[in-house]
Amino acid sequence: MSLEPMATSASSVTAMETTEELSPRDPSKECEYFHMVIRPMLTPGHEGELCEWMKEMGLLRRGWRCTNEDCKGARSYMVWNKARVVDKYNWACPNCSRKISIREGSFFVHIKCELKHIFQVILGWCEKVSSEITAKNLELKNHVVARIYERCTEVASKYVNYHNHAWSLGGDNAVVVIDVFPDGYMTSTPPVNETTGKKNSTKKRILCIADTSFMPARIWAKILDQDTTGGPRPGVIEEALNHVTQHVRPGSTLVANDRAKYCPYEAIQTLEGYPNIISVETLIELDLPGTKRIQENLETIWANVVQVCEEVQEVPKKVGSMILDEFMWRQLFAQTTSTALESILHHIADQYVDEE
């Protein structure tokens, strides 16, 4: 094996040290999209303007046909009608007494608070403010805010799963690092439960793939299947390799390790289309005596996703998968709060299709 790809990999890993400094986020910066576009419509007296904007965005249905089987209008179109309800409007049939909430068939249905508060909660989700703090700030019930946060995460998760091509990583001259949490070199600190202060019993193995040509590294992550004892089930290595070939472009330089038993270096070496496959252990041998530069650089690359992987350990697999999907969604769409808010609203509109 030539030293050239090793040097390339080592320099790429080293370059990631300054990732956090190169991509700072200023939490004090106001969300321009919210304050310029949405906030003016949340003031009293502007409910009609807000609803029309929501219909144009596709956040509310643009039309309804009457669903009353006894209606003489034979599924006639309902009309937009002022009403003494919390949203100030509803859909009303001109031929019978049937009325439908403007939220029906939308992201907002069955959420028991005003529309203006829902947008403020979505903003809190975009800013990664805890649901408890958002509930306190807006004087809303915790379960209402938690439900809106859950729906936002569901929307982000669906987007990631419907757009797998957006997470095609690597390519010619790109270095892609592959590891499995918590077995490999992603962290040298055992996961700790923030509530109890004790080490977590890590049950879920998470395959993580990082494209270091992005700063910070763009990461794809997936929970790997295990058997009832928590060990690898038959075929799990093949499953992991399949994920690698699906998400890493041919021509990439791959960096793997012997510790990641669910996707070990030895198995990665069998993949075709990747001319340079290097072990972390080989790179570590290049470190100066008494230093841990490669380990430290790898921990820098993985720092953000490690926090998410630790969170995933505390929840059921389905919820954990959505948390990982949200993390991946934020990599593409949450460079700022403005881009996160505008993107999640468009993705909400895309997933709640107006059928009329």
mmCIF file of C-alpha atoms in Angstrom:
data_model
loop_
_atom_site.group_PDB
_atom_site.id
_atom_site.type_symbol
_atom_site.label_atom_id
_atom_site.label_comp_id
_atom_site.label_asym_id
_atom_site.label_seq_id
_atom_site.Cartn_x
_atom_site.Cartn_y
_atom_site.Cartn_z
ATOM 1 C CA MET A 1 0.000 0.000 0.000
ATOM 2 C CA SER A 2 1.475 3.341 -1.031
ATOM 3 C CA LEU A 3 2.068 6.160 1.426
ATOM 4 C CA GLU A 4 0.363 8.702 -0.846
ATOM 5 C CA PRO A 5 -3.255 7.842 0.065
ATOM 6 C CA MET A 6 -2.240 7.555 3.703
ATOM 7 C CA ALA A 7 -0.847 11.063 3.616
ATOM 8 C CA THR A 8 -3.951 12.294 1.830
ATOM 9 C CA SER A 9 -6.162 10.749 4.489
ATOM 10 C CA ALA A 10 -4.026 12.035 7.346
ATOM 11 C CA SER A 11 -4.036 15.583 5.986
ATOM 12 C CA SER A 12 -7.790 15.457 5.434
ATOM 13 C CA VAL A 13 -8.392 14.253 8.967
ATOM 14 C CA THR A 14 -6.026 16.914 10.300
ATOM 15 C CA ALA A 15 -7.810 19.625 8.335
ATOM 16 C CA MET A 16 -11.000 18.851 10.205
ATOM 17 C CA GLU A 17 -9.520 20.129 13.482
ATOM 18 C CA THR A 18 -10.675 23.675 12.756
ATOM 19 C CA THR A 19 -14.163 22.702 11.607
ATOM 20 C CA GLU A 20 -15.968 24.332 14.519
ATOM 21 C CA GLU A 21 -14.009 27.563 14.092
ATOM 22 C CA LEU A 22 -14.757 27.712 10.363
ATOM 23 C CA SER A 23 -18.506 27.280 10.754
ATOM 24 C CA PRO A 24 -19.625 29.312 13.784
ATOM 25 C CA ARG A 25 -23.317 29.799 14.493
ATOM 26 C CA ASP A 26 -24.433 32.982 16.190
ATOM 27 C CA PRO A 27 -27.503 32.035 18.260
ATOM 28 C CA SER A 28 -28.233 35.696 18.958
ATOM 29 C CA LYS A 29 -28.805 36.489 15.265
ATOM 30 C CA GLU A 30 -32.495 36.975 14.589
ATOM 31 C CA CYS A 31 -34.279 34.755 12.084
ATOM 32 C CA GLU A 32 -34.744 37.114 9.146
ATOM 33 C CA TYR A 33 -37.316 34.908 7.412
ATOM 34 C CA PHE A 34 -39.515 34.830 10.505
ATOM 35 C CA HIS A 35 -39.268 38.528 11.278
ATOM 36 C CA MET A 36 -39.541 39.757 7.683
ATOM 37 C CA VAL A 37 -42.127 37.343 6.270
ATOM 38 C CA ILE A 38 -44.143 35.676 9.026
ATOM 39 C CA ARG A 39 -44.150 37.888 12.100
ATOM 40 C CA PRO A 40 -46.082 40.824 10.528
ATOM 41 C CA MET A 41 -48.957 38.415 9.774
ATOM 42 C CA LEU A 42 -49.167 37.178 13.382
ATOM 43 C CA THR A 43 -50.456 40.464 14.786
ATOM 44 C CA PRO A 44 -54.196 40.761 15.607
ATOM 45 C CA GLY A 45 -56.291 41.726 12.610
ATOM 46 C CA HIS A 46 -54.004 40.029 10.080
ATOM 47 C CA GLU A 47 -55.487 36.513 10.380
ATOM 48 C CA GLY A 48 -56.893 36.667 6.851
ATOM 49 C CA GLU A 49 -53.517 37.659 5.411
ATOM 50 C CA LEU A 50 -51.843 34.823 7.303
ATOM 51 C CA CYS A 51 -54.343 32.239 6.053
ATOM 52 C CA GLU A 52 -54.074 33.396 2.436
ATOM 53 C CA TRP A 53 -50.294 33.182 2.649
ATOM 54 C CA MET A 54 -50.568 29.692 4.140
ATOM 55 C CA LYS A 55 -52.830 28.598 1.276
ATOM 56 C CA GLU A 56 -50.407 30.002 -1.288
ATOM 57 C CA MET A 57 -47.552 28.143 0.433
ATOM 58 C CA GLY A 58 -49.547 24.920 0.451
ATOM 59 C CA LEU A 59 -49.606 24.819 4.255
ATOM 60 C CA LEU A 60 -53.431 24.871 4.173
ATOM 61 C CA ARG A 61 -55.746 23.239 1.672
ATOM 62 C CA ARG A 62 -56.730 25.583 -1.154
ATOM 63 C CA GLY A 63 -60.179 24.067 -1.508
ATOM 64 C CA TRP A 64 -62.608 21.451 -0.207
ATOM 65 C CA ARG A 65 -65.587 19.625 -1.634
ATOM 66 C CA CYS A 66 -68.515 19.007 0.674
ATOM 67 C CA THR A 67 -68.359 15.543 2.245
ATOM 68 C CA ASN A 68 -72.005 15.475 3.335
ATOM 69 C CA GLU A 69 -73.671 12.568 1.505
ATOM 70 C CA ASP A 70 -77.090 14.189 1.957
ATOM 71 C CA CYS A 71 -75.983 17.525 0.509
ATOM 72 C CA LYS A 72 -77.992 18.603 -2.534
ATOM 73 C CA GLY A 73 -74.892 20.201 -3.991
ATOM 74 C CA ALA A 74 -73.428 16.778 -4.866
ATOM 75 C CA ARG A 75 -69.934 17.403 -3.495
ATOM 76 C CA SER A 76 -69.975 21.059 -4.416
ATOM 77 C CA TYR A 77 -66.981 23.238 -3.567
ATOM 78 C CA MET A 78 -67.047 24.745 -0.102
ATOM 79 C CA VAL A 79 -66.423 28.450 0.415
ATOM 80 C CA TRP A 80 -63.952 30.298 2.629
ATOM 81 C CA ASN A 81 -66.008 31.755 5.422
ATOM 82 C CA LYS A 82 -65.445 34.069 8.417
ATOM 83 C CA ALA A 83 -66.335 32.288 11.629
ATOM 84 C CA ARG A 84 -66.262 32.717 15.392
ATOM 85 C CA VAL A 85 -63.527 30.152 15.880
ATOM 86 C CA VAL A 86 -59.921 30.421 17.013
ATOM 87 C CA ASP A 87 -58.627 30.608 13.408
ATOM 88 C CA LYS A 88 -61.280 33.227 12.462
ATOM 89 C CA TYR A 89 -62.193 31.247 9.305
ATOM 90 C CA ASN A 90 -63.553 27.872 8.205
ATOM 91 C CA TRP A 91 -64.750 26.090 5.089
ATOM 92 C CA ALA A 92 -68.555 26.146 4.704
ATOM 93 C CA CYS A 93 -70.798 24.407 2.185
ATOM 94 C CA PRO A 94 -73.165 26.861 0.433
ATOM 95 C CA ASN A 95 -75.792 24.110 0.070
ATOM 96 C CA CYS A 96 -75.902 22.548 3.531
ATOM 97 C CA SER A 97 -74.740 23.116 7.102
ATOM 98 C CA ARG A 98 -71.437 21.226 6.741
ATOM 99 C CA LYS A 99 -68.389 23.144 7.978
ATOM 100 C CA ILE A 100 -64.745 22.064 8.038
ATOM 101 C CA SER A 101 -61.807 23.497 9.960
ATOM 102 C CA ILE A 102 -59.230 25.258 7.785
ATOM 103 C CA ARG A 103 -56.628 22.994 9.433
ATOM 104 C CA GLU A 104 -58.224 19.786 8.191
ATOM 105 C CA GLY A 105 -55.809 17.733 6.107
ATOM 106 C CA SER A 106 -52.846 19.866 7.136
ATOM 107 C CA PHE A 107 -49.816 19.716 9.437
ATOM 108 C CA PHE A 108 -51.774 21.907 11.886
ATOM 109 C CA VAL A 109 -54.803 19.671 12.460
ATOM 110 C CA HIS A 110 -55.519 18.637 16.069
ATOM 111 C CA ILE A 111 -52.880 20.987 17.487
ATOM 112 C CA LYS A 112 -54.653 22.859 20.247
ATOM 113 C CA CYS A 113 -53.182 26.352 20.083
ATOM 114 C CA GLU A 114 -53.366 29.392 17.824
ATOM 115 C CA LEU A 115 -51.659 29.377 14.448
ATOM 116 C CA LYS A 116 -49.354 32.208 15.511
ATOM 117 C CA HIS A 117 -48.100 30.096 18.399
ATOM 118 C CA ILE A 118 -47.519 27.096 16.118
ATOM 119 C CA PHE A 119 -45.216 29.181 13.917
ATOM 120 C CA GLN A 120 -43.352 30.398 17.004
ATOM 121 C CA VAL A 121 -42.948 26.796 18.170
ATOM 122 C CA ILE A 122 -41.642 25.727 14.749
ATOM 123 C CA LEU A 123 -39.141 28.577 15.023
ATOM 124 C CA GLY A 124 -38.050 27.177 18.407
ATOM 125 C CA TRP A 125 -37.551 23.748 16.810
ATOM 126 C CA CYS A 126 -35.426 25.330 14.085
ATOM 127 C CA GLU A 127 -33.312 27.073 16.752
ATOM 128 C CA LYS A 128 -32.971 23.770 18.678
ATOM 129 C CA VAL A 129 -34.479 25.333 21.794
ATOM 130 C CA SER A 130 -35.748 22.639 24.180
ATOM 131 C CA SER A 131 -39.486 22.042 24.043
ATOM 132 C CA GLU A 132 -39.758 22.811 27.762
ATOM 133 C CA ILE A 133 -38.189 26.253 27.357
ATOM 134 C CA THR A 134 -40.306 27.026 24.280
ATOM 135 C CA ALA A 135 -43.447 25.994 26.175
ATOM 136 C CA LYS A 136 -42.502 28.236 29.091
ATOM 137 C CA ASN A 137 -41.656 31.216 26.872
ATOM 138 C CA LEU A 138 -44.932 30.971 24.931
ATOM 139 C CA GLU A 139 -47.019 29.938 27.960
ATOM 140 C CA LEU A 140 -48.153 26.757 26.221
ATOM 141 C CA LYS A 141 -48.618 23.250 27.572
ATOM 142 C CA ASN A 142 -45.536 21.064 27.314
ATOM 143 C CA HIS A 143 -47.344 18.285 25.446
ATOM 144 C CA VAL A 144 -48.586 20.733 22.782
ATOM 145 C CA VAL A 145 -45.062 21.984 22.054
ATOM 146 C CA ALA A 146 -43.645 18.448 22.195
ATOM 147 C CA ARG A 147 -46.203 17.314 19.595
ATOM 148 C CA ILE A 148 -45.275 20.146 17.202
ATOM 149 C CA TYR A 149 -41.582 19.323 17.644
ATOM 150 C CA GLU A 150 -42.352 15.655 16.911
ATOM 151 C CA ARG A 151 -44.203 16.579 13.729
ATOM 152 C CA CYS A 152 -41.300 18.736 12.564
ATOM 153 C CA THR A 153 -38.908 15.851 13.178
ATOM 154 C CA GLU A 154 -41.248 13.505 11.285
ATOM 155 C CA VAL A 155 -41.281 15.884 8.306
ATOM 156 C CA ALA A 156 -37.474 16.150 8.322
ATOM 157 C CA SER A 157 -37.162 12.361 8.612
ATOM 158 C CA LYS A 158 -39.489 11.745 5.668
ATOM 159 C CA TYR A 159 -37.559 14.226 3.556
ATOM 160 C CA VAL A 160 -34.269 12.432 4.245
ATOM 161 C CA ASN A 161 -35.758 9.036 3.411
ATOM 162 C CA TYR A 162 -37.398 10.308 0.203
ATOM 163 C CA HIS A 163 -34.217 12.064 -0.979
ATOM 164 C CA ASN A 164 -31.424 9.551 -0.363
ATOM 165 C CA HIS A 165 -29.504 10.937 -3.343
ATOM 166 C CA ALA A 166 -28.845 14.120 -1.344
ATOM 167 C CA TRP A 167 -26.596 12.043 0.929
ATOM 168 C CA SER A 168 -24.381 10.532 -1.746
ATOM 169 C CA LEU A 169 -20.965 11.142 -0.238
ATOM 170 C CA GLY A 170 -17.389 11.249 -1.466
ATOM 171 C CA GLY A 171 -16.130 10.859 -5.020
ATOM 172 C CA ASP A 172 -12.785 11.313 -6.721
ATOM 173 C CA ASN A 173 -10.159 12.857 -4.401
ATOM 174 C CA ALA A 174 -12.572 12.754 -1.433
ATOM 175 C CA VAL A 175 -11.729 11.018 1.848
ATOM 176 C CA VAL A 176 -14.645 9.238 3.502
ATOM 177 C CA VAL A 177 -14.330 7.952 7.074
ATOM 178 C CA ILE A 178 -16.441 4.963 8.159
ATOM 179 C CA ASP A 179 -17.015 3.965 11.775
ATOM 180 C CA VAL A 180 -19.560 2.376 14.107
ATOM 181 C CA PHE A 181 -20.654 4.026 17.352
ATOM 182 C CA PRO A 182 -19.497 3.292 20.027
ATOM 183 C CA ASP A 183 -16.999 0.576 19.039
ATOM 184 C CA GLY A 184 -14.505 2.466 16.892
ATOM 185 C CA TYR A 185 -12.601 5.724 17.156
ATOM 186 C CA MET A 186 -15.504 8.194 17.224
ATOM 187 C CA THR A 187 -14.933 8.966 20.887
ATOM 188 C CA SER A 188 -12.556 7.905 23.631
ATOM 189 C CA THR A 189 -15.065 8.920 26.329
ATOM 190 C CA PRO A 190 -17.737 6.350 27.296
ATOM 191 C CA PRO A 191 -21.316 7.672 26.859
ATOM 192 C CA VAL A 192 -22.695 9.077 30.133
ATOM 193 C CA ASN A 193 -26.333 9.519 31.118
ATOM 194 C CA GLU A 194 -26.806 13.238 31.838
ATOM 195 C CA THR A 195 -29.497 12.520 34.441
ATOM 196 C CA THR A 196 -27.743 9.830 36.486
ATOM 197 C CA GLY A 197 -24.135 10.675 35.675
ATOM 198 C CA LYS A 198 -23.467 6.966 35.089
ATOM 199 C CA LYS A 199 -22.060 5.329 31.978
ATOM 200 C CA ASN A 200 -24.756 4.391 29.476
ATOM 201 C CA SER A 201 -25.325 0.791 28.582
ATOM 202 C CA THR A 202 -24.869 1.217 24.837
ATOM 203 C CA LYS A 203 -27.258 -1.126 23.067
ATOM 204 C CA LYS A 204 -27.592 0.397 19.603
ATOM 205 C CA ARG A 205 -24.746 0.223 17.095
ATOM 206 C CA ILE A 206 -24.850 3.122 14.638
ATOM 207 C CA LEU A 207 -23.033 3.088 11.316
ATOM 208 C CA CYS A 208 -21.647 6.549 10.553
ATOM 209 C CA ILE A 209 -20.110 7.709 7.261
ATOM 210 C CA ALA A 210 -18.360 11.113 7.069
ATOM 211 C CA ASP A 211 -17.374 12.967 3.886
ATOM 212 C CA THR A 212 -14.422 15.116 4.945
ATOM 213 C CA SER A 213 -14.482 17.208 1.761
ATOM 214 C CA PHE A 214 -17.201 19.255 3.511
ATOM 215 C CA MET A 215 -16.467 21.513 6.465
ATOM 216 C CA PRO A 216 -17.880 20.450 8.818
ATOM 217 C CA ALA A 217 -17.915 16.882 7.522
ATOM 218 C CA ARG A 218 -21.229 15.781 6.023
ATOM 219 C CA ILE A 219 -22.384 12.679 7.859
ATOM 220 C CA TRP A 220 -24.841 9.909 7.083
ATOM 221 C CA ALA A 221 -25.892 7.622 9.960
ATOM 222 C CA LYS A 222 -28.038 4.513 10.406
ATOM 223 C CA ILE A 223 -28.902 2.183 13.300
ATOM 224 C CA LEU A 224 -27.742 -1.354 12.499
ATOM 225 C CA ASP A 225 -29.945 -4.319 13.322
ATOM 226 C CA GLN A 226 -29.035 -6.470 16.310
ATOM 227 C CA ASP A 227 -30.375 -9.717 17.727
ATOM 228 C CA THR A 228 -32.302 -9.980 20.993
ATOM 229 C CA THR A 229 -29.091 -10.252 23.009
ATOM 230 C CA GLY A 230 -27.751 -6.981 21.613
ATOM 231 C CA GLY A 231 -25.138 -8.714 19.484
ATOM 232 C CA PRO A 232 -24.788 -8.517 15.712
ATOM 233 C CA ARG A 233 -27.369 -10.627 13.934
ATOM 234 C CA PRO A 234 -26.340 -12.752 10.931
ATOM 235 C CA GLY A 235 -25.912 -10.579 7.857
ATOM 236 C CA VAL A 236 -25.372 -7.302 9.721
ATOM 237 C CA ILE A 237 -21.905 -6.788 8.194
ATOM 238 C CA GLU A 238 -23.347 -7.319 4.725
ATOM 239 C CA GLU A 239 -26.089 -4.802 5.615
ATOM 240 C CA ALA A 240 -23.455 -2.260 6.651
ATOM 241 C CA LEU A 241 -21.417 -2.809 3.475
ATOM 242 C CA ASN A 242 -24.559 -2.339 1.403
ATOM 243 C CA HIS A 243 -25.153 1.024 3.094
ATOM 244 C CA VAL A 244 -21.561 2.039 2.295
ATOM 245 C CA THR A 245 -21.898 1.223 -1.409
ATOM 246 C CA GLN A 246 -25.286 2.975 -1.563
ATOM 247 C CA HIS A 247 -24.064 6.199 0.015
ATOM 248 C CA VAL A 248 -20.380 6.482 -0.965
ATOM 249 C CA ARG A 249 -19.498 7.271 -4.564
ATOM 250 C CA PRO A 250 -16.906 5.107 -6.356
ATOM 251 C CA GLY A 251 -13.432 6.593 -6.455
ATOM 252 C CA SER A 252 -13.523 7.725 -2.819
ATOM 253 C CA THR A 253 -10.633 7.014 -0.467
ATOM 254 C CA LEU A 254 -12.099 5.040 2.447
ATOM 255 C CA VAL A 255 -10.800 5.109 6.015
ATOM 256 C CA ALA A 256 -12.052 2.306 8.295
ATOM 257 C CA ASN A 257 -10.863 0.509 11.418
ATOM 258 C CA ASP A 258 -10.576 -2.898 13.036
ATOM 259 C CA ARG A 259 -12.549 -1.943 16.145
ATOM 260 C CA ALA A 260 -15.840 -1.451 14.288
ATOM 261 C CA LYS A 261 -16.885 -5.100 14.335
ATOM 262 C CA TYR A 262 -20.240 -4.370 12.656
ATOM 263 C CA CYS A 263 -18.376 -2.844 9.677
ATOM 264 C CA PRO A 264 -14.673 -3.701 10.099
ATOM 265 C CA TYR A 265 -11.751 -2.646 7.950
ATOM 266 C CA GLU A 266 -11.263 -6.227 6.750
ATOM 267 C CA ALA A 267 -14.801 -6.290 5.331
ATOM 268 C CA ILE A 268 -14.463 -2.800 3.808
ATOM 269 C CA GLN A 269 -11.396 -4.045 1.907
ATOM 270 C CA THR A 270 -13.621 -6.416 -0.098
ATOM 271 C CA LEU A 271 -15.551 -3.542 -1.696
ATOM 272 C CA GLU A 272 -14.902 -2.794 -5.349
ATOM 273 C CA GLY A 273 -14.701 0.668 -6.886
ATOM 274 C CA TYR A 274 -12.672 2.230 -4.065
ATOM 275 C CA PRO A 275 -9.000 2.282 -5.088
ATOM 276 C CA ASN A 276 -7.614 3.373 -1.714
ATOM 277 C CA ILE A 277 -8.837 1.783 1.521
ATOM 278 C CA ILE A 278 -6.815 2.686 4.601
ATOM 279 C CA SER A 279 -7.051 1.616 8.237
ATOM 280 C CA VAL A 280 -7.164 4.074 11.102
ATOM 281 C CA GLU A 281 -4.597 1.895 12.844
ATOM 282 C CA THR A 282 -2.158 2.522 9.972
ATOM 283 C CA LEU A 283 -2.706 6.272 10.245
ATOM 284 C CA ILE A 284 -2.166 6.178 14.007
ATOM 285 C CA GLU A 285 1.256 4.611 13.395
ATOM 286 C CA LEU A 286 2.211 7.842 11.600
ATOM 287 C CA ASP A 287 1.644 9.877 14.778
ATOM 288 C CA LEU A 288 4.703 11.188 16.571
ATOM 289 C CA PRO A 289 5.538 9.261 19.746
ATOM 290 C CA GLY A 290 3.414 10.349 22.694
ATOM 291 C CA THR A 291 0.806 12.097 20.536
ATOM 292 C CA LYS A 292 -2.782 11.140 19.653
ATOM 293 C CA ARG A 293 -3.301 13.524 16.775
ATOM 294 C CA ILE A 294 -5.281 11.148 14.550
ATOM 295 C CA GLN A 295 -7.578 10.059 17.401
ATOM 296 C CA GLU A 296 -8.155 13.699 18.369
ATOM 297 C CA ASN A 297 -8.876 14.699 14.771
ATOM 298 C CA LEU A 298 -11.316 11.830 14.353
ATOM 299 C CA GLU A 299 -13.128 12.895 17.514
ATOM 300 C CA THR A 300 -13.385 16.407 16.066
ATOM 301 C CA ILE A 301 -14.930 15.034 12.868
ATOM 302 C CA TRP A 302 -17.463 12.952 14.792
ATOM 303 C CA ALA A 303 -18.162 15.335 17.712
ATOM 304 C CA ASN A 304 -21.635 16.495 16.619
ATOM 305 C CA VAL A 305 -22.958 13.102 15.637
ATOM 306 C CA VAL A 306 -21.592 11.453 18.801
ATOM 307 C CA GLN A 307 -23.932 13.626 20.857
ATOM 308 C CA VAL A 308 -26.832 12.464 18.699
ATOM 309 C CA CYS A 309 -25.759 8.810 18.906
ATOM 310 C CA GLU A 310 -25.746 9.075 22.700
ATOM 311 C CA GLU A 311 -29.257 10.548 22.624
ATOM 312 C CA VAL A 312 -30.421 7.687 20.392
ATOM 313 C CA GLN A 313 -29.425 5.143 23.054
ATOM 314 C CA GLU A 314 -32.161 6.451 25.374
ATOM 315 C CA VAL A 315 -35.136 6.035 22.997
ATOM 316 C CA PRO A 316 -36.841 3.264 20.994
ATOM 317 C CA LYS A 317 -35.254 2.398 17.635
ATOM 318 C CA LYS A 318 -37.978 4.092 15.556
ATOM 319 C CA VAL A 319 -37.597 7.351 17.456
ATOM 320 C CA GLY A 320 -33.816 7.048 17.329
ATOM 321 C CA SER A 321 -33.900 6.636 13.557
ATOM 322 C CA MET A 322 -35.925 9.849 13.221
ATOM 323 C CA ILE A 323 -33.472 11.690 15.489
ATOM 324 C CA LEU A 324 -30.627 10.634 13.199
ATOM 325 C CA ASP A 325 -32.651 11.708 10.158
ATOM 326 C CA GLU A 326 -33.273 15.119 11.742
ATOM 327 C CA PHE A 327 -29.532 15.470 12.341
ATOM 328 C CA MET A 328 -28.865 14.741 8.664
ATOM 329 C CA TRP A 329 -31.628 17.137 7.561
ATOM 330 C CA ARG A 330 -30.109 19.935 9.625
ATOM 331 C CA GLN A 331 -26.737 19.446 7.926
ATOM 332 C CA LEU A 332 -28.279 20.488 4.609
ATOM 333 C CA PHE A 333 -30.946 22.958 5.649
ATOM 334 C CA ALA A 334 -30.046 24.515 9.008
ATOM 335 C CA GLN A 335 -26.945 26.532 8.189
ATOM 336 C CA THR A 336 -28.970 29.430 9.633
ATOM 337 C CA THR A 337 -32.282 29.585 11.452
ATOM 338 C CA SER A 338 -33.765 31.369 8.437
ATOM 339 C CA THR A 339 -32.850 28.572 6.022
ATOM 340 C CA ALA A 340 -34.094 25.965 8.502
ATOM 341 C CA LEU A 341 -37.467 27.679 8.960
ATOM 342 C CA GLU A 342 -38.065 28.345 5.276
ATOM 343 C CA SER A 343 -36.999 24.799 4.363
ATOM 344 C CA ILE A 344 -39.130 23.012 6.963
ATOM 345 C CA LEU A 345 -42.205 25.003 5.933
ATOM 346 C CA HIS A 346 -41.680 24.079 2.273
ATOM 347 C CA HIS A 347 -41.157 20.442 3.211
ATOM 348 C CA ILE A 348 -44.317 20.501 5.344
ATOM 349 C CA ALA A 349 -46.224 21.855 2.343
ATOM 350 C CA ASP A 350 -44.725 19.173 0.065
ATOM 351 C CA GLN A 351 -45.767 16.361 2.390
ATOM 352 C CA TYR A 352 -49.325 17.550 2.995
ATOM 353 C CA VAL A 353 -50.515 17.561 -0.613
ATOM 354 C CA ASP A 354 -53.513 19.697 -1.620
ATOM 355 C CA GLU A 355 -55.735 17.197 -3.390
ATOM 356 C CA GLU A 356 -58.376 19.630 -4.565
#
